[in-house]
CSV table of C-alpha atoms in Angstrom, one decimal:
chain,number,residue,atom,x,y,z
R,1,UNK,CA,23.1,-16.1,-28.3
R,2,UNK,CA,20.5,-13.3,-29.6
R,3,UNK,CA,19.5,-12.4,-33.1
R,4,UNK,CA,20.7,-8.9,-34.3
R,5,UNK,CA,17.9,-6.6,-35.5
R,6,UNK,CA,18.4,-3.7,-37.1
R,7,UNK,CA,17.9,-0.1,-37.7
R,8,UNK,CA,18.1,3.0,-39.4
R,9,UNK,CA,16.3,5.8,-37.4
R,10,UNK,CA,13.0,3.9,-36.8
R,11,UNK,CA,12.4,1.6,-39.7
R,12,UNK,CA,13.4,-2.2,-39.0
R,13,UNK,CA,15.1,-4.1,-41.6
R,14,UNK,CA,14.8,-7.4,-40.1
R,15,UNK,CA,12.9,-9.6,-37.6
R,16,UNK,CA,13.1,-10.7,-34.0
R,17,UNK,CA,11.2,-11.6,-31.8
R,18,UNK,CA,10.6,-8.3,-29.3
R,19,UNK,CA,11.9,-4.5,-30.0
R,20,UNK,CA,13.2,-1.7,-28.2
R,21,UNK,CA,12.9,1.5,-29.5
R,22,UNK,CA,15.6,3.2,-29.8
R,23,UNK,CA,16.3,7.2,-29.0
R,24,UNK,CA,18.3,8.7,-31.9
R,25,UNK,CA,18.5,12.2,-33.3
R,26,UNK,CA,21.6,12.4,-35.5
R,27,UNK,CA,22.5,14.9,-37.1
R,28,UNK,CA,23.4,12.3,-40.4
R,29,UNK,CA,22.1,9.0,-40.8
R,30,UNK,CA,23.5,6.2,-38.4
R,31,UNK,CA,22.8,2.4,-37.6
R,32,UNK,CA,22.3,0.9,-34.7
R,33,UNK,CA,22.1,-2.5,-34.3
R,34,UNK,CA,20.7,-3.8,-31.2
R,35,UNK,CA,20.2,-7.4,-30.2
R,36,UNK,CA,17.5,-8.7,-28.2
R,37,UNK,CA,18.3,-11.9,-26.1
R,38,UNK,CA,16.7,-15.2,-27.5
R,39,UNK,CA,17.8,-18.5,-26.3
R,40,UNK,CA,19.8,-17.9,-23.2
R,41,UNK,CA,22.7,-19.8,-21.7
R,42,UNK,CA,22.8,-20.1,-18.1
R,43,UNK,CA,26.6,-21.7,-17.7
R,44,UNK,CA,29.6,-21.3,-20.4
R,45,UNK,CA,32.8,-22.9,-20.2
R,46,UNK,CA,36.0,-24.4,-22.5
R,47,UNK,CA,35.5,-27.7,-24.2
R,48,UNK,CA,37.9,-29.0,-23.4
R,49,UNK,CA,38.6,-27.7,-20.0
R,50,UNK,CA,42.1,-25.5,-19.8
R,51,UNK,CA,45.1,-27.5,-19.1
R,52,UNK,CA,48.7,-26.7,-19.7
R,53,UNK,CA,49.2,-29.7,-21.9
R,54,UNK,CA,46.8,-31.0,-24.5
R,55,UNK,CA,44.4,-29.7,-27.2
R,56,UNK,CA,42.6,-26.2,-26.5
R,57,UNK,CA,39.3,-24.2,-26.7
R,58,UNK,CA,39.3,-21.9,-29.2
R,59,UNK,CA,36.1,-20.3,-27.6
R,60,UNK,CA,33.7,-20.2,-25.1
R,61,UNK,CA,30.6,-23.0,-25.4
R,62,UNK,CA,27.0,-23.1,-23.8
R,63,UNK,CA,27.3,-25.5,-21.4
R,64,UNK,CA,24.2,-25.2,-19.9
R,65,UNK,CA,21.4,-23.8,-21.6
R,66,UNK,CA,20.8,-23.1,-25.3
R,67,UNK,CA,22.5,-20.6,-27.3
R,68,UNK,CA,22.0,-20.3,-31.2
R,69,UNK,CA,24.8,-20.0,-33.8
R,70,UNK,CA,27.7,-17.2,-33.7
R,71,UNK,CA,25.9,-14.3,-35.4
R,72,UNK,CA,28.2,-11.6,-36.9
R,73,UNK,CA,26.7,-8.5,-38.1
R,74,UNK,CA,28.8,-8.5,-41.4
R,75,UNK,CA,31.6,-10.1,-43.3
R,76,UNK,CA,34.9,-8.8,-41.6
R,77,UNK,CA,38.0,-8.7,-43.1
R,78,UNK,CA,40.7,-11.0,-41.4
R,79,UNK,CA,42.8,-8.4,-40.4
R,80,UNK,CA,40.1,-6.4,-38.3
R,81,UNK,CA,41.2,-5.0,-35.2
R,82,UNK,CA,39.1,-5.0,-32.0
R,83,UNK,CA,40.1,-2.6,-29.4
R,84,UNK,CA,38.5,-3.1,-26.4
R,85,UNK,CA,37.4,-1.3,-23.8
R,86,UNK,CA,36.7,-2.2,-19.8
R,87,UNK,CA,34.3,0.8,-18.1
R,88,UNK,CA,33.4,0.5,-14.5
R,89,UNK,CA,31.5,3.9,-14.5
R,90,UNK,CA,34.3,6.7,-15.9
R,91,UNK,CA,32.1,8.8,-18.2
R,92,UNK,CA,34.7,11.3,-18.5
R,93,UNK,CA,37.3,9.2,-19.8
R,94,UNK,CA,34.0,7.7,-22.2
R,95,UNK,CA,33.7,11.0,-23.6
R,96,UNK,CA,37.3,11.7,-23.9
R,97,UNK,CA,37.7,8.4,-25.5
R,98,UNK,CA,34.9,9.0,-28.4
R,99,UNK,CA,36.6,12.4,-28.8
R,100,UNK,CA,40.0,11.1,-29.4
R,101,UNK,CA,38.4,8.2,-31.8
R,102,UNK,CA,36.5,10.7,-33.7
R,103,UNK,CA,40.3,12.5,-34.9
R,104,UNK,CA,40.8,9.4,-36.7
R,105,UNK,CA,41.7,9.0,-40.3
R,106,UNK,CA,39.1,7.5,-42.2
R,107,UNK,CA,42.1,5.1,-43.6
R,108,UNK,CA,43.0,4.0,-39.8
R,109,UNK,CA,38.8,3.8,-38.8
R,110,UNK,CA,38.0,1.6,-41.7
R,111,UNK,CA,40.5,-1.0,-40.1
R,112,UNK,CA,39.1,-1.0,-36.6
R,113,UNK,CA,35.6,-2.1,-34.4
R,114,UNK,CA,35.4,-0.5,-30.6
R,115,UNK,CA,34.1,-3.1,-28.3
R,116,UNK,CA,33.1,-1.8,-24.9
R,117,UNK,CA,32.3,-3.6,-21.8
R,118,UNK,CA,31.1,-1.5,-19.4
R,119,UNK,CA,28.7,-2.3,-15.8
R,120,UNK,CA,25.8,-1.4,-15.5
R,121,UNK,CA,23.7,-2.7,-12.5
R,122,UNK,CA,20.4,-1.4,-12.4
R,123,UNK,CA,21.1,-0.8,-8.9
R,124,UNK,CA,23.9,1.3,-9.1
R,125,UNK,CA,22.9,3.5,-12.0
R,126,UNK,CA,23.4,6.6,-9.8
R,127,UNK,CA,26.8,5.5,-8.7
R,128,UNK,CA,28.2,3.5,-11.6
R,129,UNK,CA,26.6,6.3,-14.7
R,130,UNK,CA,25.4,9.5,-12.4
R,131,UNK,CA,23.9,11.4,-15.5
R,132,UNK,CA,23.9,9.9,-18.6
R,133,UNK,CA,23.8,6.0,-19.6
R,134,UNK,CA,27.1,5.4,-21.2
R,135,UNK,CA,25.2,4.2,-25.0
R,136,UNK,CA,23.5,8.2,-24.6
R,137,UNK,CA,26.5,9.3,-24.0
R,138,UNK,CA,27.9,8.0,-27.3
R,139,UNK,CA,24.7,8.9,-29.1
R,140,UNK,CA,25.2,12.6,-27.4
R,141,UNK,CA,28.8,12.8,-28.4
R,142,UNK,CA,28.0,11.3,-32.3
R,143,UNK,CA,25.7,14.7,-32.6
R,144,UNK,CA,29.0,16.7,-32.7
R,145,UNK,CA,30.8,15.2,-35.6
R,146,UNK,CA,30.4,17.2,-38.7
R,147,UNK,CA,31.5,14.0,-41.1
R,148,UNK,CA,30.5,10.5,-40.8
R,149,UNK,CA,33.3,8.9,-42.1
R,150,UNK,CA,35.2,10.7,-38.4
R,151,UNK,CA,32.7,8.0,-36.7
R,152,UNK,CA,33.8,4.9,-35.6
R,153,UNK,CA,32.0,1.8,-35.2
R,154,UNK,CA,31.5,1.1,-31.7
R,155,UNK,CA,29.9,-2.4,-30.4
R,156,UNK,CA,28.6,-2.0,-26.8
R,157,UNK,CA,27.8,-5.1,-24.1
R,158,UNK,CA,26.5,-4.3,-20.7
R,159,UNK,CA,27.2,-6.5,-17.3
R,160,UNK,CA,24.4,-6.1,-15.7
R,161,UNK,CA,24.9,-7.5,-12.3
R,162,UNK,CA,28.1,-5.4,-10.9
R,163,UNK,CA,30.7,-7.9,-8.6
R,164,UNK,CA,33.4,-5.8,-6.9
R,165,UNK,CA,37.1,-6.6,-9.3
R,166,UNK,CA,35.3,-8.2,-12.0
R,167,UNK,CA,38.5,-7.6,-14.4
R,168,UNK,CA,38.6,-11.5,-15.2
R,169,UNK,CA,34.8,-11.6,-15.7
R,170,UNK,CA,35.0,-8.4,-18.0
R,171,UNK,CA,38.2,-9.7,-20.2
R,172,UNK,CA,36.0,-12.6,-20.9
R,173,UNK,CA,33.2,-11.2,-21.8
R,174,UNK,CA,35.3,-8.7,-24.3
R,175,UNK,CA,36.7,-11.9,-25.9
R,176,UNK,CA,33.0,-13.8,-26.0
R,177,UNK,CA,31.7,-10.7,-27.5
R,178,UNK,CA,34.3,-10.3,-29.7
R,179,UNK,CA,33.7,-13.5,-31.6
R,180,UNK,CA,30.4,-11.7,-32.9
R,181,UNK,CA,32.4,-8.9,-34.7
R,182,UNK,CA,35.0,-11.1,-36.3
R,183,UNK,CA,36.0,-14.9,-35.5
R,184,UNK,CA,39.4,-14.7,-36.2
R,185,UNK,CA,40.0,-11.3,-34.8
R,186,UNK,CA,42.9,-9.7,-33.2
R,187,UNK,CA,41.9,-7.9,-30.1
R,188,UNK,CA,43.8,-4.4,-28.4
R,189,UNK,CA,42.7,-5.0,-24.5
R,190,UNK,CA,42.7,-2.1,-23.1
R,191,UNK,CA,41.8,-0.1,-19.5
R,192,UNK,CA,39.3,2.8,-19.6
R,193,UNK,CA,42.1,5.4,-18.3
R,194,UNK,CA,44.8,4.4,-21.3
R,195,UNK,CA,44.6,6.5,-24.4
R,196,UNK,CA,47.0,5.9,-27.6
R,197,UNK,CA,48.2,7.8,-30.4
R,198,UNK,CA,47.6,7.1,-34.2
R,199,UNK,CA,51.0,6.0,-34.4
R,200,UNK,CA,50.6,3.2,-32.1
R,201,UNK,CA,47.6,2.0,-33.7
R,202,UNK,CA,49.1,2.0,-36.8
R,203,UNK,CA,52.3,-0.3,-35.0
R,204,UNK,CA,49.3,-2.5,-33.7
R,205,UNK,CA,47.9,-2.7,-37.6
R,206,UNK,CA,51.6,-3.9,-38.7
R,207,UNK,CA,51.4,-7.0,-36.1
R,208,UNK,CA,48.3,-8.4,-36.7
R,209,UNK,CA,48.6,-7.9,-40.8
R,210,UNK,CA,51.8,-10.4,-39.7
R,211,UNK,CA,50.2,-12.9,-38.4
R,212,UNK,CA,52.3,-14.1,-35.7
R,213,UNK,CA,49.3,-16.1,-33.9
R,214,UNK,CA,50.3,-17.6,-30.7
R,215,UNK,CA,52.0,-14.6,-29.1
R,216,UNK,CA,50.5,-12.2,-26.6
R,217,UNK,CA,52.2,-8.7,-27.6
R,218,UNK,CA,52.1,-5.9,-24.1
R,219,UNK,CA,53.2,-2.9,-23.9
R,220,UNK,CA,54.9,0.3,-22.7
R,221,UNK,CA,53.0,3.4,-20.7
R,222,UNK,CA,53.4,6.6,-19.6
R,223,UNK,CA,52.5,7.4,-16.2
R,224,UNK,CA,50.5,10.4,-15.0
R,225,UNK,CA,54.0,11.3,-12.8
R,226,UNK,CA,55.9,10.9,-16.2
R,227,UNK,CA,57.7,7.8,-15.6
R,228,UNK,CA,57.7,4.7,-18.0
R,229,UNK,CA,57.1,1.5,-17.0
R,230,UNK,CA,55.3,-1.8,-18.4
R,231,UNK,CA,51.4,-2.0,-18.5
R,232,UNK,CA,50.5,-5.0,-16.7
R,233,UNK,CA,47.1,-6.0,-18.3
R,234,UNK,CA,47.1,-3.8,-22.3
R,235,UNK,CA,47.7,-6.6,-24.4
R,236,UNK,CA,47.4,-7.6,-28.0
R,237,UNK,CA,46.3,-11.0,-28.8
R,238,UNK,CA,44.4,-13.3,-31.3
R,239,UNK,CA,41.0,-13.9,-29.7
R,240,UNK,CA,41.8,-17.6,-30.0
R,241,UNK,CA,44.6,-17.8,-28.1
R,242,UNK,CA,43.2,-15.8,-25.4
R,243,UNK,CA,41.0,-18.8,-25.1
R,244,UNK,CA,43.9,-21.0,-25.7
R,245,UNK,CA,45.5,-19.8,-22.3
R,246,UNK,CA,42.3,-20.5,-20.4
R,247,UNK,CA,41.0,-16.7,-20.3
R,248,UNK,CA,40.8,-15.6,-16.7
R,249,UNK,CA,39.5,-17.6,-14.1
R,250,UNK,CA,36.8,-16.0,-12.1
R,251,UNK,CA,37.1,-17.7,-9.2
R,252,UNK,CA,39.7,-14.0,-8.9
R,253,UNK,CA,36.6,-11.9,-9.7
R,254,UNK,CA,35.4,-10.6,-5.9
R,255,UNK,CA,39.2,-9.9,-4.6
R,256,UNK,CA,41.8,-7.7,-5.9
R,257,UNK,CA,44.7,-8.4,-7.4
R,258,UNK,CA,46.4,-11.3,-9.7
R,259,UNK,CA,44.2,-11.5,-12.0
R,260,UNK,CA,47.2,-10.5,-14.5
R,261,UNK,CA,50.0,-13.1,-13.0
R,262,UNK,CA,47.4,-15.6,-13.2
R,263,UNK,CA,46.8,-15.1,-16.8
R,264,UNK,CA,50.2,-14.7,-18.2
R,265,UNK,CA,51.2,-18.1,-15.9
R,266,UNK,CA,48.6,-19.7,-18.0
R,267,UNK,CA,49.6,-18.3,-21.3
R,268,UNK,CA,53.4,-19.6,-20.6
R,269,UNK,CA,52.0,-22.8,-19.2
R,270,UNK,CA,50.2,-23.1,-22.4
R,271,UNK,CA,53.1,-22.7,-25.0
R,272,UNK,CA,52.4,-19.7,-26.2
R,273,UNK,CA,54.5,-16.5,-26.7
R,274,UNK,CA,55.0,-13.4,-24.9
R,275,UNK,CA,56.6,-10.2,-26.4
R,276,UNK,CA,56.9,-6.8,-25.0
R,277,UNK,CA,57.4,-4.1,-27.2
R,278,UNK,CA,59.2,-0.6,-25.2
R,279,UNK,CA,58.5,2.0,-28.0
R,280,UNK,CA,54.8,1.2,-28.0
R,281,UNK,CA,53.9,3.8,-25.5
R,282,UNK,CA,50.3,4.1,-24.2
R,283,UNK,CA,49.3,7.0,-21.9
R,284,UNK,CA,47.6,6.4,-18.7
R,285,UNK,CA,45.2,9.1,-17.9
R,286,UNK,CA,45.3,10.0,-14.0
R,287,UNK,CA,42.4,9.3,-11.7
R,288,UNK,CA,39.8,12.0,-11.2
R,289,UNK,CA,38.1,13.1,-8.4
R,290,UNK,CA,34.6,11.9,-9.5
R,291,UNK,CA,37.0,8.5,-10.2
R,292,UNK,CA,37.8,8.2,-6.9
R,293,UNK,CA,34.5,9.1,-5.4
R,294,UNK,CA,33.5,5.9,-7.7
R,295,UNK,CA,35.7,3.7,-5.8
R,296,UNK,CA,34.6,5.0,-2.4
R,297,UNK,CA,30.8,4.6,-3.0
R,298,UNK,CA,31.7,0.3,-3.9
R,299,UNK,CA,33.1,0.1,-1.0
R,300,UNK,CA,36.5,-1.9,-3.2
R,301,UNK,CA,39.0,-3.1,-0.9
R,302,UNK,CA,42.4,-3.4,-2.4
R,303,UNK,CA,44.2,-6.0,-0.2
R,304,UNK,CA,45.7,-8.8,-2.4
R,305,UNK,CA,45.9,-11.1,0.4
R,306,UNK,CA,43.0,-13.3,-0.9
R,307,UNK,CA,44.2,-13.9,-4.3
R,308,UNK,CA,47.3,-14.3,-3.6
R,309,UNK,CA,46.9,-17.5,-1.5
R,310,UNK,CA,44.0,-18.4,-4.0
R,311,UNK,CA,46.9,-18.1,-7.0
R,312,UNK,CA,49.7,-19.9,-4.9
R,313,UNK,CA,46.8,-23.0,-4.1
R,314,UNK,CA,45.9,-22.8,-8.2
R,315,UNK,CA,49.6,-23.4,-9.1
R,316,UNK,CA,50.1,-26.1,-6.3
R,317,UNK,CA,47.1,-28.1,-7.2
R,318,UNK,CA,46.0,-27.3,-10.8
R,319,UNK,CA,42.7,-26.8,-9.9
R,320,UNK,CA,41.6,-24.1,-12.2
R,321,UNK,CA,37.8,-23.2,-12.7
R,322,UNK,CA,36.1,-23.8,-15.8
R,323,UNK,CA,33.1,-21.9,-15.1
R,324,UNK,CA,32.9,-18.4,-17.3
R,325,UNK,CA,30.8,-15.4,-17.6
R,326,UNK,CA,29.3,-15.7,-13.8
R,327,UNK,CA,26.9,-12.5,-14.2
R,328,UNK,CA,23.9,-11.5,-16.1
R,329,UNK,CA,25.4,-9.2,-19.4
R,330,UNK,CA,23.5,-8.0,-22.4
R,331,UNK,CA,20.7,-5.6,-21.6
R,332,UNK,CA,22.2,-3.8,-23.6
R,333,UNK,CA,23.8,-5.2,-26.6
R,334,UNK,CA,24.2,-2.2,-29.9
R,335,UNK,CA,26.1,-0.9,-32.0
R,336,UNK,CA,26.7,2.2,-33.8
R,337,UNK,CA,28.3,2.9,-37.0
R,338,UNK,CA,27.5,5.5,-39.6
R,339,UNK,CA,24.7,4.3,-42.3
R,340,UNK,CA,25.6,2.2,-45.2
R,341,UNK,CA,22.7,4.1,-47.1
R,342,UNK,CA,24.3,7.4,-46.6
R,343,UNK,CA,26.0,9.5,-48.7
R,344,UNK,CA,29.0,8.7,-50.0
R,345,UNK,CA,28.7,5.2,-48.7
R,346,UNK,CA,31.4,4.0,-46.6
């Protein structure tokens, strides 16, 4: 893992062992932290591997490689929530996002940490991000709120080498990543084109202050046409027992499709709970053009056919992979929160 440095505009209140300056003009005094990599893992997996019957990893290990201890940037309280966020390259429904966040009540804020995944090939930085890098877009969009306490923190983790349908690859990262906010957090998994309202948020609150661990809670949406119908992939869970159903296997990551069955078969197969709750309604925001454009330039081919063979052989035979995080993440690893030398405090 890599050793958090931080800072407040340029001064560095800590050590490690290279910096990266970085570009801030607030208009009130934020922190950014931003971790540089130091000893790198080149393979992680679950020790022990998944199996349906049996003990279970809690998290992901270094199986190859070194990594240092789990580094968390504060004490958290137990009840934090982690909503997470999966980008491809929508910087509209970034923007939108932060905007939304920003309407907050301090009293809601205070009890949440954003967590966005988000690719980021070199590459394909005119495809994927056409203008802006999504961390300047968050810096760019901080510069409009008139109060501090309306901004959220927001923990940012870049993939760095793009595979077409890397869902599986990016839910595992979220969880990995997640661990360095808060151990024992809850999580809110979540697509980039779903948005919620304060009052779902604050029903999300309610479950994870009960402390029903071992169930996977999912949701109702609201289509674009107007029609209701179950999300298949928004889901609430402890981040343990996310790891406790195996994660997602990546062997998915390159096809589309099943990357959802696959899990929840694992999460049953596992022992562990599954609870959907109708009047917790999420809005799904409907594609754009620029959205679409996106897809067309990666060339992603939607048949299912692949996985779905691939899923049927995994259920047969029980061979499940136990290989995780396949890709190069972390060039960009920050996050931004308002400072805890500013006025007022927080």
């Amino acid at each position: 893992m890599s050793t958090p440095c931080l800072f407040i505009g340029i001064a560095v209140l800590s050590r490690c062992k290279a910096l990266r300056p970085v570009e801030l003009e607030p208009k009130f005094n934020l922190t950014v932290y931003e971790t540089v990599k130091g000893l790198r893992c080149d393979s992680w997996c679950l020790r022990p591997p998944w199996q349906p019957k049996g003990p279970k990893a809690t998290h992901l290990d270094c199986c190859v490689g070194s990594q240092s201890d789990i580094v968390t940037h504060e004490a958290r309280d137990f009840q934090t929530l982690v909503v997470g966020y999966l980008f491809t390259g929508e910087a509209a429904k970034l923007r939108l996002h932060f905007q939304r966040w920003a309407t907050l009540p301090f009293s809601t804020l205070k009890n949440l940490e954003f967590l966005l995944v988000v690719d980021a090939d070199k590459q394909l930085r005119h495809a994927l991000w056409p203008a802006k890098s999504p961390w300047d877009i968050l810096l760019e969009e901080a510069n409009y709120i008139k109060n501090q306490f309306q901004l959220p923190v927001i923990h940012m983790v870049s993939i760095d080498t793009f595979k077409p349908w890397n869902i599986g690859g990016k839910r595992n990262l979220l969880f990995n990543e997640a661990r360095t906010v808060n151990p024992n957090a809850w999580v809110l998994m979540l697509d980039a084109d779903l948005v919620f309202e304060e009052s779902f948020l604050a029903q999300a609150l309610d479950i994870t202050r009960a402390n029903r661990d071992g169930t996977a809670h999912q949701f109702n949406r609201k289509k674009p046409s107007g029609q209701y119908a179950p999300h298949p992939a928004a889901m609430l869970i402890q981040l343990k027992d996310y790891w406790k159903s195996g994660g997602c296997d990546e062997d998915f990551v390159g096809h589309y499709g099943h990357t959802d069955p696959h899990f929840r078969y694992r999460l049953s197969e596992s022992g562990l709970n599954h609870m959907y709750h109708e009047e917790m309604v999420l809005t799904e925001l409907p594609d754009t053009e620029k959205d679409r454009q996106l897809e067309q330039s990666l060339r992603l081919d939607r048949s299912t056919s692949y996985n779905s063979r691939l899923f049927a052989n995994k259920k047969a035979h029980g061979k499940w992979s136990n290989i995780y995080l396949r890709f190069d993440w972390g060039r960009t690893r920050r996050t931004l929160k308002p400072s805890l030398k500013s006025e007022g405090g927080f």
